[in-house]
Every structure is written in C-alpha cells, then in structure tokens.
XYZ file of C-alpha atoms in Angstrom:
517
model
C -43.994 67.167 0.151
C -42.060 68.103 3.285
C -38.862 65.968 3.967
C -36.510 66.185 6.905
C -32.751 65.549 5.826
C -29.706 64.775 8.075
C -27.346 64.612 5.294
C -23.987 63.022 6.041
C -23.002 63.922 2.459
C -23.313 67.625 3.221
C -21.486 68.710 0.127
C -24.185 67.051 -1.872
C -27.178 68.593 -0.039
C -28.069 71.274 -2.597
C -27.980 68.730 -5.568
C -30.198 66.385 -3.655
C -32.857 68.964 -2.873
C -32.874 70.309 -6.428
C -33.194 66.841 -7.966
C -36.012 65.684 -5.455
C -37.904 68.888 -6.246
C -37.839 67.840 -9.849
C -38.547 64.016 -9.332
C -40.801 63.939 -6.336
C -42.293 67.537 -6.176
C -40.352 68.488 -3.005
C -41.496 71.776 -1.726
C -40.105 72.053 1.939
C -37.139 70.701 3.621
C -35.781 70.597 7.296
C -32.298 70.259 6.615
C -29.609 69.454 9.236
C -26.012 69.586 7.775
C -22.651 71.463 7.982
C -22.915 73.774 4.989
C -23.330 77.535 4.758
C -26.745 78.769 3.828
C -27.871 78.438 0.112
C -31.258 78.708 -1.718
C -33.019 76.188 -3.966
C -35.641 77.604 -6.264
C -39.082 76.542 -5.503
C -38.149 74.816 -2.123
C -38.463 76.294 1.327
C -35.484 75.198 3.472
C -35.484 75.220 7.204
C -31.863 74.935 8.148
C -29.974 73.852 11.355
C -26.372 73.248 11.921
C -25.452 69.831 12.965
C -23.075 70.901 15.718
C -25.607 73.407 17.197
C -28.156 70.529 17.289
C -25.715 68.199 18.958
C -25.088 70.665 21.786
C -28.776 71.735 22.185
C -28.449 75.182 20.491
C -31.727 74.815 18.591
C -33.222 77.745 16.525
C -36.283 77.668 18.903
C -36.159 78.032 22.529
C -36.706 74.815 24.283
C -38.887 76.570 26.649
C -41.392 77.395 23.885
C -41.658 73.568 23.194
C -44.480 71.508 24.464
C -43.579 69.605 27.608
C -43.272 65.850 27.277
C -46.053 63.508 28.283
C -45.519 60.434 30.253
C -46.654 58.291 27.356
C -43.972 59.663 25.106
C -41.205 59.107 27.699
C -42.310 55.550 28.271
C -42.749 54.670 24.716
C -39.090 55.868 24.060
C -37.707 53.797 26.969
C -35.619 51.468 24.653
C -34.316 54.405 22.721
C -33.261 56.150 26.042
C -31.034 53.021 26.823
C -29.223 53.366 23.637
C -28.926 57.268 23.691
C -27.255 57.361 26.940
C -24.514 55.435 25.434
C -24.474 57.380 22.306
C -23.579 60.572 24.237
C -20.023 59.291 24.451
C -19.809 60.546 20.808
C -20.945 64.038 21.617
C -18.392 64.136 24.655
C -15.462 63.524 22.531
C -12.842 66.357 22.915
C -12.287 67.097 19.284
C -15.895 67.564 18.368
C -16.614 69.852 21.236
C -13.599 72.041 20.409
C -14.802 72.451 16.919
C -18.160 73.572 18.056
C -16.554 76.001 20.459
C -14.309 77.651 17.918
C -17.291 78.078 15.665
C -19.214 79.800 18.466
C -16.216 82.080 19.068
C -15.967 83.069 15.465
C -19.711 84.019 15.468
C -19.273 86.021 18.796
C -21.653 83.763 20.462
C -21.454 82.466 24.068
C -20.705 78.826 24.889
C -20.215 76.982 28.290
C -17.057 75.467 29.297
C -16.940 72.733 31.830
C -14.281 70.768 33.701
C -15.825 67.308 33.426
C -13.708 64.632 32.062
C -16.670 62.245 31.939
C -20.337 62.931 31.194
C -22.444 62.084 34.192
C -25.574 60.059 34.228
C -27.687 63.218 35.146
C -26.089 65.285 32.242
C -26.729 62.584 29.657
C -30.400 62.230 30.873
C -30.803 66.006 30.786
C -29.420 66.136 27.197
C -31.730 63.128 26.114
C -34.877 64.680 27.511
C -33.986 67.980 25.877
C -33.505 66.486 22.519
C -36.661 64.462 22.967
C -38.701 67.383 24.031
C -37.614 69.507 20.952
C -38.150 66.863 18.327
C -41.461 65.641 19.662
C -42.675 69.166 19.624
C -41.141 69.884 16.132
C -42.919 66.904 14.583
C -46.307 67.981 16.239
C -45.850 71.361 14.527
C -44.341 70.318 11.233
C -46.041 67.621 9.077
C -43.022 65.538 7.811
C -43.724 63.114 5.016
C -40.209 61.532 5.080
C -37.008 61.386 7.200
C -33.768 60.672 5.264
C -30.357 60.110 7.044
C -27.100 60.057 5.147
C -26.030 57.256 7.456
C -27.064 55.123 10.449
C -28.268 57.428 13.215
C -25.757 57.475 16.050
C -25.471 60.922 17.527
C -28.389 60.718 20.000
C -30.365 63.463 18.489
C -30.794 61.842 15.173
C -31.549 58.344 16.811
C -34.238 60.077 18.875
C -35.740 61.547 15.656
C -35.554 58.235 13.951
C -37.380 56.466 16.769
C -40.146 59.216 16.895
C -40.716 58.833 13.227
C -41.086 55.107 13.454
C -43.697 55.499 16.267
C -45.538 58.151 14.186
C -45.573 56.078 11.086
C -43.255 58.521 9.156
C -41.198 56.573 6.664
C -37.487 56.672 7.287
C -34.540 55.984 4.934
C -30.857 55.672 5.737
C -27.764 54.528 3.885
C -25.498 51.720 5.076
C -21.699 51.938 4.337
C -20.212 49.274 2.110
C -16.650 48.184 1.967
C -16.752 48.532 -1.831
C -16.210 52.177 -1.979
C -18.551 54.470 -3.993
C -21.766 52.497 -3.401
C -24.298 52.517 -0.496
C -27.327 50.354 0.384
C -30.611 52.202 1.202
C -32.513 50.641 4.106
C -35.492 51.648 5.883
C -34.645 50.211 9.482
C -31.690 49.701 11.445
C -33.090 46.862 13.582
C -33.631 44.260 10.868
C -34.198 41.800 9.624
C -33.401 42.933 6.174
C -36.142 40.728 4.236
C -35.389 42.386 0.921
C -31.543 41.638 0.979
C -32.318 38.076 2.372
C -34.790 37.388 -0.618
C -32.234 38.958 -3.123
C -29.459 36.729 -1.850
C -31.820 33.694 -2.231
C -32.775 34.682 -5.765
C -29.120 35.181 -6.820
C -28.207 31.893 -5.185
C -30.942 29.966 -6.998
C -30.289 31.648 -10.330
C -26.479 30.787 -10.428
C -26.647 27.546 -8.427
C -23.385 25.503 -9.281
C -22.199 28.408 -11.487
C -21.515 31.157 -9.173
C -18.471 32.274 -11.129
C -20.704 33.470 -13.972
C -22.139 36.097 -11.730
C -21.249 39.482 -13.438
C -20.021 42.036 -10.913
C -18.965 45.493 -11.574
C -15.190 46.503 -11.732
C -15.062 47.971 -8.246
C -16.455 44.729 -6.807
C -13.927 42.570 -8.836
C -11.082 44.833 -7.532
C -12.276 44.338 -3.930
C -12.426 40.574 -4.455
C -8.820 40.577 -5.796
C -7.662 42.591 -2.924
C -9.243 40.383 -0.272
C -7.930 37.206 -1.939
C -4.453 38.360 -2.563
C -2.151 36.002 -0.522
C 0.797 38.320 -0.851
C -0.337 41.126 1.368
C -3.047 41.927 3.991
C -6.138 43.710 2.521
C -6.289 46.781 4.809
C -9.287 49.041 4.155
C -8.266 52.064 1.925
C -8.521 54.573 4.861
C -6.026 52.361 6.920
C -3.031 54.359 6.101
C -4.766 57.596 7.144
C -5.659 56.106 10.644
C -3.567 56.159 13.746
C -3.478 52.314 14.053
C 0.107 52.180 13.125
C 0.969 54.972 15.451
C -0.537 52.860 18.232
C 1.886 50.292 17.275
C 4.976 52.558 17.302
C 5.053 53.530 13.682
C 6.556 57.094 13.955
C 5.989 57.697 10.277
C 2.323 57.682 10.929
C 2.798 59.985 13.922
C 4.533 62.543 11.517
C 1.637 62.274 9.186
C -0.884 63.003 11.902
C 0.991 65.936 13.273
C 1.557 67.457 9.758
C -2.260 67.020 9.146
C -3.249 68.545 12.411
C -0.868 71.646 11.758
C -2.114 72.017 8.218
C -5.731 71.900 9.360
C -5.052 74.629 12.030
C -2.831 76.912 9.995
C -3.888 76.393 6.343
C -7.428 75.118 6.126
C -8.748 77.322 8.969
C -7.230 80.795 8.393
C -9.576 82.303 10.936
C -7.932 80.197 13.732
C -6.730 83.239 15.821
C -4.621 83.796 18.932
C -7.687 83.381 21.200
C -8.440 80.011 19.871
C -4.813 78.792 20.302
C -5.319 79.738 23.968
C -8.039 77.025 24.157
C -5.240 74.435 24.242
C -3.939 76.051 27.541
C -7.450 75.745 29.238
C -8.123 73.415 32.032
C -11.097 71.727 30.470
C -9.030 70.818 27.230
C -6.145 69.204 29.211
C -8.262 67.505 31.771
C -10.078 65.769 28.870
C -6.692 65.050 27.141
C -5.327 63.436 30.419
C -8.489 61.357 30.322
C -7.583 60.060 26.921
C -4.150 59.365 28.174
C -5.496 56.981 30.639
C -5.539 54.402 27.840
C -1.777 53.999 28.316
C -2.499 52.537 31.766
C -5.161 50.303 30.436
C -2.818 49.156 27.675
C -0.150 48.231 30.279
C -2.668 46.028 32.124
C -3.761 44.425 28.878
C -0.105 43.779 27.922
C 0.759 42.203 31.155
C -2.091 39.765 30.858
C -2.125 39.103 27.040
C -0.976 35.392 27.065
C -2.728 34.029 23.878
C -0.688 32.113 21.379
C -1.747 30.126 18.269
C -0.690 26.651 19.409
C -3.394 24.254 17.846
C -6.020 24.932 20.588
C -9.344 25.552 18.867
C -10.398 29.194 19.442
C -12.962 31.704 18.634
C -11.440 35.069 17.727
C -13.580 37.718 19.320
C -12.640 41.144 17.791
C -13.777 44.032 20.110
C -15.245 46.866 18.119
C -13.925 50.484 18.526
C -16.240 52.579 20.696
C -17.874 55.000 20.768
C -18.945 54.206 17.113
C -21.827 53.112 15.034
C -20.550 49.585 14.778
C -21.741 49.009 18.179
C -24.307 51.714 19.010
C -26.774 51.495 17.511
C -25.901 48.637 15.178
C -24.921 46.380 18.127
C -28.246 46.697 19.925
C -28.000 45.336 23.515
C -24.581 44.070 22.520
C -23.139 47.631 22.547
C -22.062 46.366 26.057
C -19.602 43.839 24.468
C -19.362 41.902 27.736
C -22.737 40.560 26.965
C -21.585 39.101 23.748
C -18.559 37.477 25.517
C -20.869 36.055 28.372
C -23.107 34.515 25.714
C -20.059 32.896 23.946
C -18.319 31.613 27.004
C -21.602 29.951 28.207
C -21.893 27.717 25.101
C -18.356 27.381 24.086
C -17.503 23.770 23.274
C -15.202 21.849 25.764
C -11.513 22.415 25.040
C -11.993 25.677 23.026
C -11.116 29.301 24.202
C -12.116 32.748 23.465
C -9.299 34.840 22.084
C -10.298 38.554 22.723
C -8.367 41.289 20.833
C -8.748 44.993 21.529
C -9.363 47.389 18.716
C -5.828 49.137 18.161
C -7.468 52.569 18.023
C -9.421 52.249 21.161
C -9.270 55.082 23.813
C -10.228 55.124 27.302
C -13.674 56.947 26.783
C -15.478 53.581 26.383
C -13.235 51.363 28.390
C -12.555 50.800 32.186
C -10.125 48.778 34.159
C -13.007 46.863 35.528
C -13.832 45.613 31.968
C -10.359 44.245 31.412
C -10.176 42.719 34.878
C -13.432 40.980 34.177
C -12.014 39.526 30.971
C -8.952 38.328 32.768
C -11.137 36.568 35.390
C -13.189 34.822 32.823
C -11.825 31.141 32.562
C -12.617 30.786 28.772
C -11.024 33.995 27.895
C -7.373 34.700 26.738
C -6.267 38.212 25.838
C -4.507 38.618 22.532
C -1.226 40.684 22.363
C -1.783 43.843 20.546
C 0.854 43.192 18.020
C -0.828 39.992 16.654
C -1.746 40.317 13.079
C -5.702 40.220 12.768
C -5.569 38.418 9.500
C -3.452 35.561 10.826
C -6.098 35.196 13.722
C -8.863 35.039 11.339
C -7.176 32.253 9.168
C -6.282 30.233 12.315
C -9.560 30.548 14.279
C -12.270 28.053 14.310
C -14.833 31.009 14.153
C -14.839 34.833 14.443
C -17.317 36.772 16.706
C -18.034 40.336 16.562
C -20.933 42.778 16.450
C -20.516 44.378 12.954
C -17.658 45.825 10.928
C -15.221 45.053 8.209
C -13.816 41.857 9.926
C -17.085 40.020 8.848
C -16.201 40.365 5.070
C -12.561 39.777 5.883
C -13.477 36.533 7.413
C -15.723 35.219 4.595
C -12.943 35.622 2.171
C -10.724 33.369 4.476
C -13.502 30.962 4.739
C -13.857 31.384 8.516
C -17.417 31.269 9.816
C -18.670 34.492 11.584
C -21.034 34.930 14.451
C -22.572 38.440 14.315
C -24.251 40.055 17.141
C -25.109 43.159 15.459
C -27.256 44.510 12.509
C -25.786 45.346 9.163
C -25.883 44.172 5.640
C -22.935 41.749 5.872
C -24.630 39.793 8.707
C -26.894 38.196 5.912
C -23.904 36.913 3.802
C -23.791 33.038 3.509
C -21.433 31.790 6.243
C -22.428 34.398 8.778
C -24.648 33.327 11.741
C -26.832 36.115 12.947
C -27.114 35.624 16.712
C -29.289 37.324 19.333
C -29.468 34.961 22.330
C -28.046 31.880 23.813
C -30.054 29.546 21.681
C -28.680 31.225 18.597
C -25.065 30.891 20.044
C -25.531 27.209 20.858
C -26.988 26.403 17.296
C -24.023 28.267 15.689
C -21.480 26.497 17.675
C -23.113 23.123 16.815
C -23.040 23.993 13.102
C -19.420 25.187 13.138
C -17.672 22.719 15.589
C -19.731 19.676 14.930
C -21.038 19.884 11.401
C -18.025 21.774 10.032
C -20.050 24.615 8.363
C -17.783 27.052 6.535
C -18.365 30.004 4.229
C -17.281 29.558 0.663
C -15.905 32.086 -1.938
C -18.820 31.150 -4.197
C -21.296 32.216 -1.422
C -19.454 35.417 -0.869
C -19.794 36.171 -4.668
C -23.493 35.465 -4.472
C -23.830 37.955 -1.419
C -21.965 40.795 -3.518
C -23.997 40.088 -6.449
C -27.215 40.391 -4.373
C -25.814 43.919 -3.132
C -25.338 45.113 -6.593
C -29.007 44.470 -7.346
C -29.904 46.772 -4.400
C -27.209 49.498 -3.990
C -26.873 52.846 -5.540
C -23.811 54.655 -6.863
C -23.382 57.104 -4.050
C -21.283 57.559 -0.845
C -23.401 57.603 2.184
C -20.747 59.292 4.281
C -20.356 61.995 1.561
C -16.613 61.273 1.771
C -16.139 63.308 -1.417
C -13.654 65.668 0.089
C -9.983 65.619 -0.072
C -8.272 63.335 0.740
C -11.109 60.715 0.793
C -12.947 61.592 -2.497
C -10.437 59.339 -4.396
C -11.920 56.224 -2.922
C -15.520 56.821 -4.188
C -14.561 58.159 -7.540
C -17.404 60.557 -7.351
C -17.869 64.244 -7.766
C -20.271 66.248 -5.359
C -22.866 66.440 -8.081
C -22.646 62.804 -8.962
C -22.820 61.807 -5.356
C -25.962 64.021 -4.851
C -27.604 62.461 -7.835
C -27.066 58.900 -6.641
C -28.450 59.789 -3.081
C -31.552 61.592 -4.505
C -32.273 58.683 -6.902
C -31.991 56.221 -4.039
C -34.337 58.421 -1.971
C -36.842 58.844 -4.681
C -36.883 55.034 -5.544
C -37.403 54.048 -1.801
C -40.151 56.672 -1.345
C -42.088 55.293 -4.451
C -41.645 51.798 -3.208
C -42.846 52.524 0.310
C -45.741 54.789 -0.503
C -46.872 53.818 -3.975
C -46.738 57.446 -4.911
C -45.019 58.502 -8.205
C -44.137 61.901 -6.731
C -44.011 65.142 -8.818
C-alpha cells in the first residue's frame, strides 16, 4: 500500500506511519510535512518539506515532468478558480520569510522580489507549475490513498486533492471541531455529508422528546456549559493568543505579541544570525509591511460609515470571515467572494429588514479593497457595524445570522438564532442551520425564519453534538500539540498520532472494503 500524506499534525507523522504499517500493511509513503528526516522500519518514505513545495522547490526538476495536456487543464478549470484565490495564503509575508530563512541556513539560493501583491500572471504560473508536477507525480507513482491533516487550502494540496478525485484515488481529510481534541474525518470538502446527516437523523429519532438524556463526553459538556454561561462571553480558547484585542486597542495583548515574537527570534531560533536580522531592513519586507498597514486606511473608511445601531429594526447579522483562510477558500466555494453572499441576501431580504455587516477584527488588507467597502456602503439594504460592537450581542439581537463557515455558527445555535450558511463544514448540518447555495435557498430560508418563526433549540444542538460523537476520533487535525496550544487538546504527540492513524484505517476499510494488513 502506497499512501500520500500531507500531515497538518507533523509531530505525529512517525507514529501515524508506524501504526498504519502494522494495521494496514503500509509499505510506502509520500510525506509532505515540516519535520526533519526520520526512518520507519519496513516503510519506504519519499519526503518533501511543505515550505519547499509551497514555493515550487520540488525534489524533481519541473523540466523533467511531462507537459500538461489540454484535457487536464480543462478538467481542472474549477480548481483553478479557487487556487488563484488560495495564493493569497502563500503570499503572506511571514510565511515567505520563514521559508527564506530556512534557505539561508541551508546555504541555498532563493529569489527576492519587490511585489507587494501577487499578479494574475504569477498566480497562474504557480498554479500551472504545481499542476504539472503533481499530475506527473501521480502518473509515475501509483497512490492508493491521499490523507490530509486538514482541509486543503494551500493551492498545491488542493490541486492534488482535485487530481486524486478525478483519478478515483480515495481521499481523507480531518475537519476541525470547536470541541478541542476531536476531529471529524470526511472524504470530500464539497458535501453534502450524507453520513453526518443520517447520523443526526438517527440520534434525533432515538432520543425524540428526551434529548437531555443524550450522553456526551466531558469535553462536550464543558463546551456546552461555556456556550450557555450567561455571565461571560464564550470566546474560543485560542482567543487570548490572537491579536483581536490588540486591534481594539488592548496594549496588554500588544505586549504579549511582541514578547512572543522576540522569544521566537532569540530563544526558539538560536540560529537566527545577523544576516537574517538584516532581512528586516530589506525593501521587499518593508514594502509588504506597508501593504499590511493599508488596513489602517481601510479601517478609517469603515469607521466613518459604520452607522448601524440595535434599535428594534429586524436585521440579519452578516459576519464577514477572515481572509485568506480556509473558512472561505475552499470551504466557502464561490462565496469565497463574500459580496456574492451579500448580493443574494439583499435580493431576497424581507421588507423593512436590513443587513448588518461586521468586518472580522483581525482582517488585513491582503484580501480587502476600498472598492469592496465602497460597494457595501452603496448597497441600500446594508449597514456597516462599528468594530467595537460585541458580536455576541449582535447574535442575540439578530433575526438571523449569515456567514460562510466558522465558529459563529455554533455560537448562534446556542443563542437560538437561526443561521444561513453559504459554505461547507460539519456545523452547517446542525438543526437550525439553513445550508444555502442560491437565491431559491435564500428565499426559502427567509420565509422559514421571518414568516414561520423557525428557530434552533438547545435540544437540537445537543442532538448534533451527539451525532458528532458517534463519528469523530480522539485526535487533533491541526496537530496543535505543541506549546502553548497542546493544553487545549489534552493529547500527547503519540496519542494524537494513534488517533489520526485509527481514523485513517477506519475510513480506508469503509471505503475500500479491504481489511488491510
């Protein structure tokens, strides 16, 4: 058996490979991760570093790969649309700097550039190069399975995912859950997730009228208590580590951020030498930094036009997702362009209601333009929400919430506010969520919400979590078992690897009917 792994849980890779060798008879692996080389007895490992792959530094020269046929390019047209947006992730300053520093330490060349944005031509070149390499790789290496530690969103891994689907190669990926320490294995990011829908139906039927009797694990119960606690807002565990409070003017968070940065440069990277410090005096670094600072100008425009107030007018709370990120691309599909979501909502919005649109507090200028904000201001049914408005008060006061995917879906369900979800993730199947894809879906959802008074219930949300527990595995799809995040999952590296390997083996047997070994 030859499997291809892109392992988000890099610290667990060795455990995963060894366990699958014993359970499925794994003999060969193509591994893309961040870790130094290691050997697993009885398994041949073809290793690539994920940063090298992202920046086209493949182990085989692209000139030795077979040229692309027209049929391949045309068959991947929909993939190309998503990938051109995904390149925003690769263009982020921090990720590129990490790769450049590693190349310097290895004494290898790399190319600097003065672009503050990635042009269409450059994105297209990168896309076609990734496509050519992986199409040729799959021609030369018979792969039995492709496993991803998370939803593919880095262009190259999404291309590989789409190529595997077209060739009939089974795929497995792990969706993140708000209940830390568990992941949901799925075989497709497009949906619908019929297995999850059937399981929700089975749990609802089994416990109809007595949903409180559904037995949940302790982590689920803690999560429910946190979400329903009326004395404080249930921010995600990682919230205190983010820059959200810094964006609001919390200087304590700024201190935490600067301290973490200095520690990372001086303590955790002892090889960070004088030459690497000089990178921060280079033109390309500062031009890209100035690009990020454009968000200050955008925020000023937003603040000048943010006139929404909770005054009794019925409104739909539209929570813009942070970009570039997996919650929109690829999970949002065509609604990665969030103006399409707002257009669909505005077209069918009941008379007298408005759309209250709030920007993500951590958003930077990489995926925002003044044109988008001006379009929002010009839309008659839209009101911009001031940045300091509490998102939980908005959820509680809204007639409905609209988004692509993200934690706001579950937060809304616990406040019994219906949700219109334009993306694809496990939470969109929860009772009380309307999975919308077009104008007809939007109109039907508005009728149910505004006219029929349909709302989610805490009982229905408990059913949903009960269904997840029947399908999830005790593992962390992001591999967040490194300090300071490992405390959230409660897993060691080895325990996480065992959980991921068992989920892989279970799914492989279910899809193929083969026992393995």
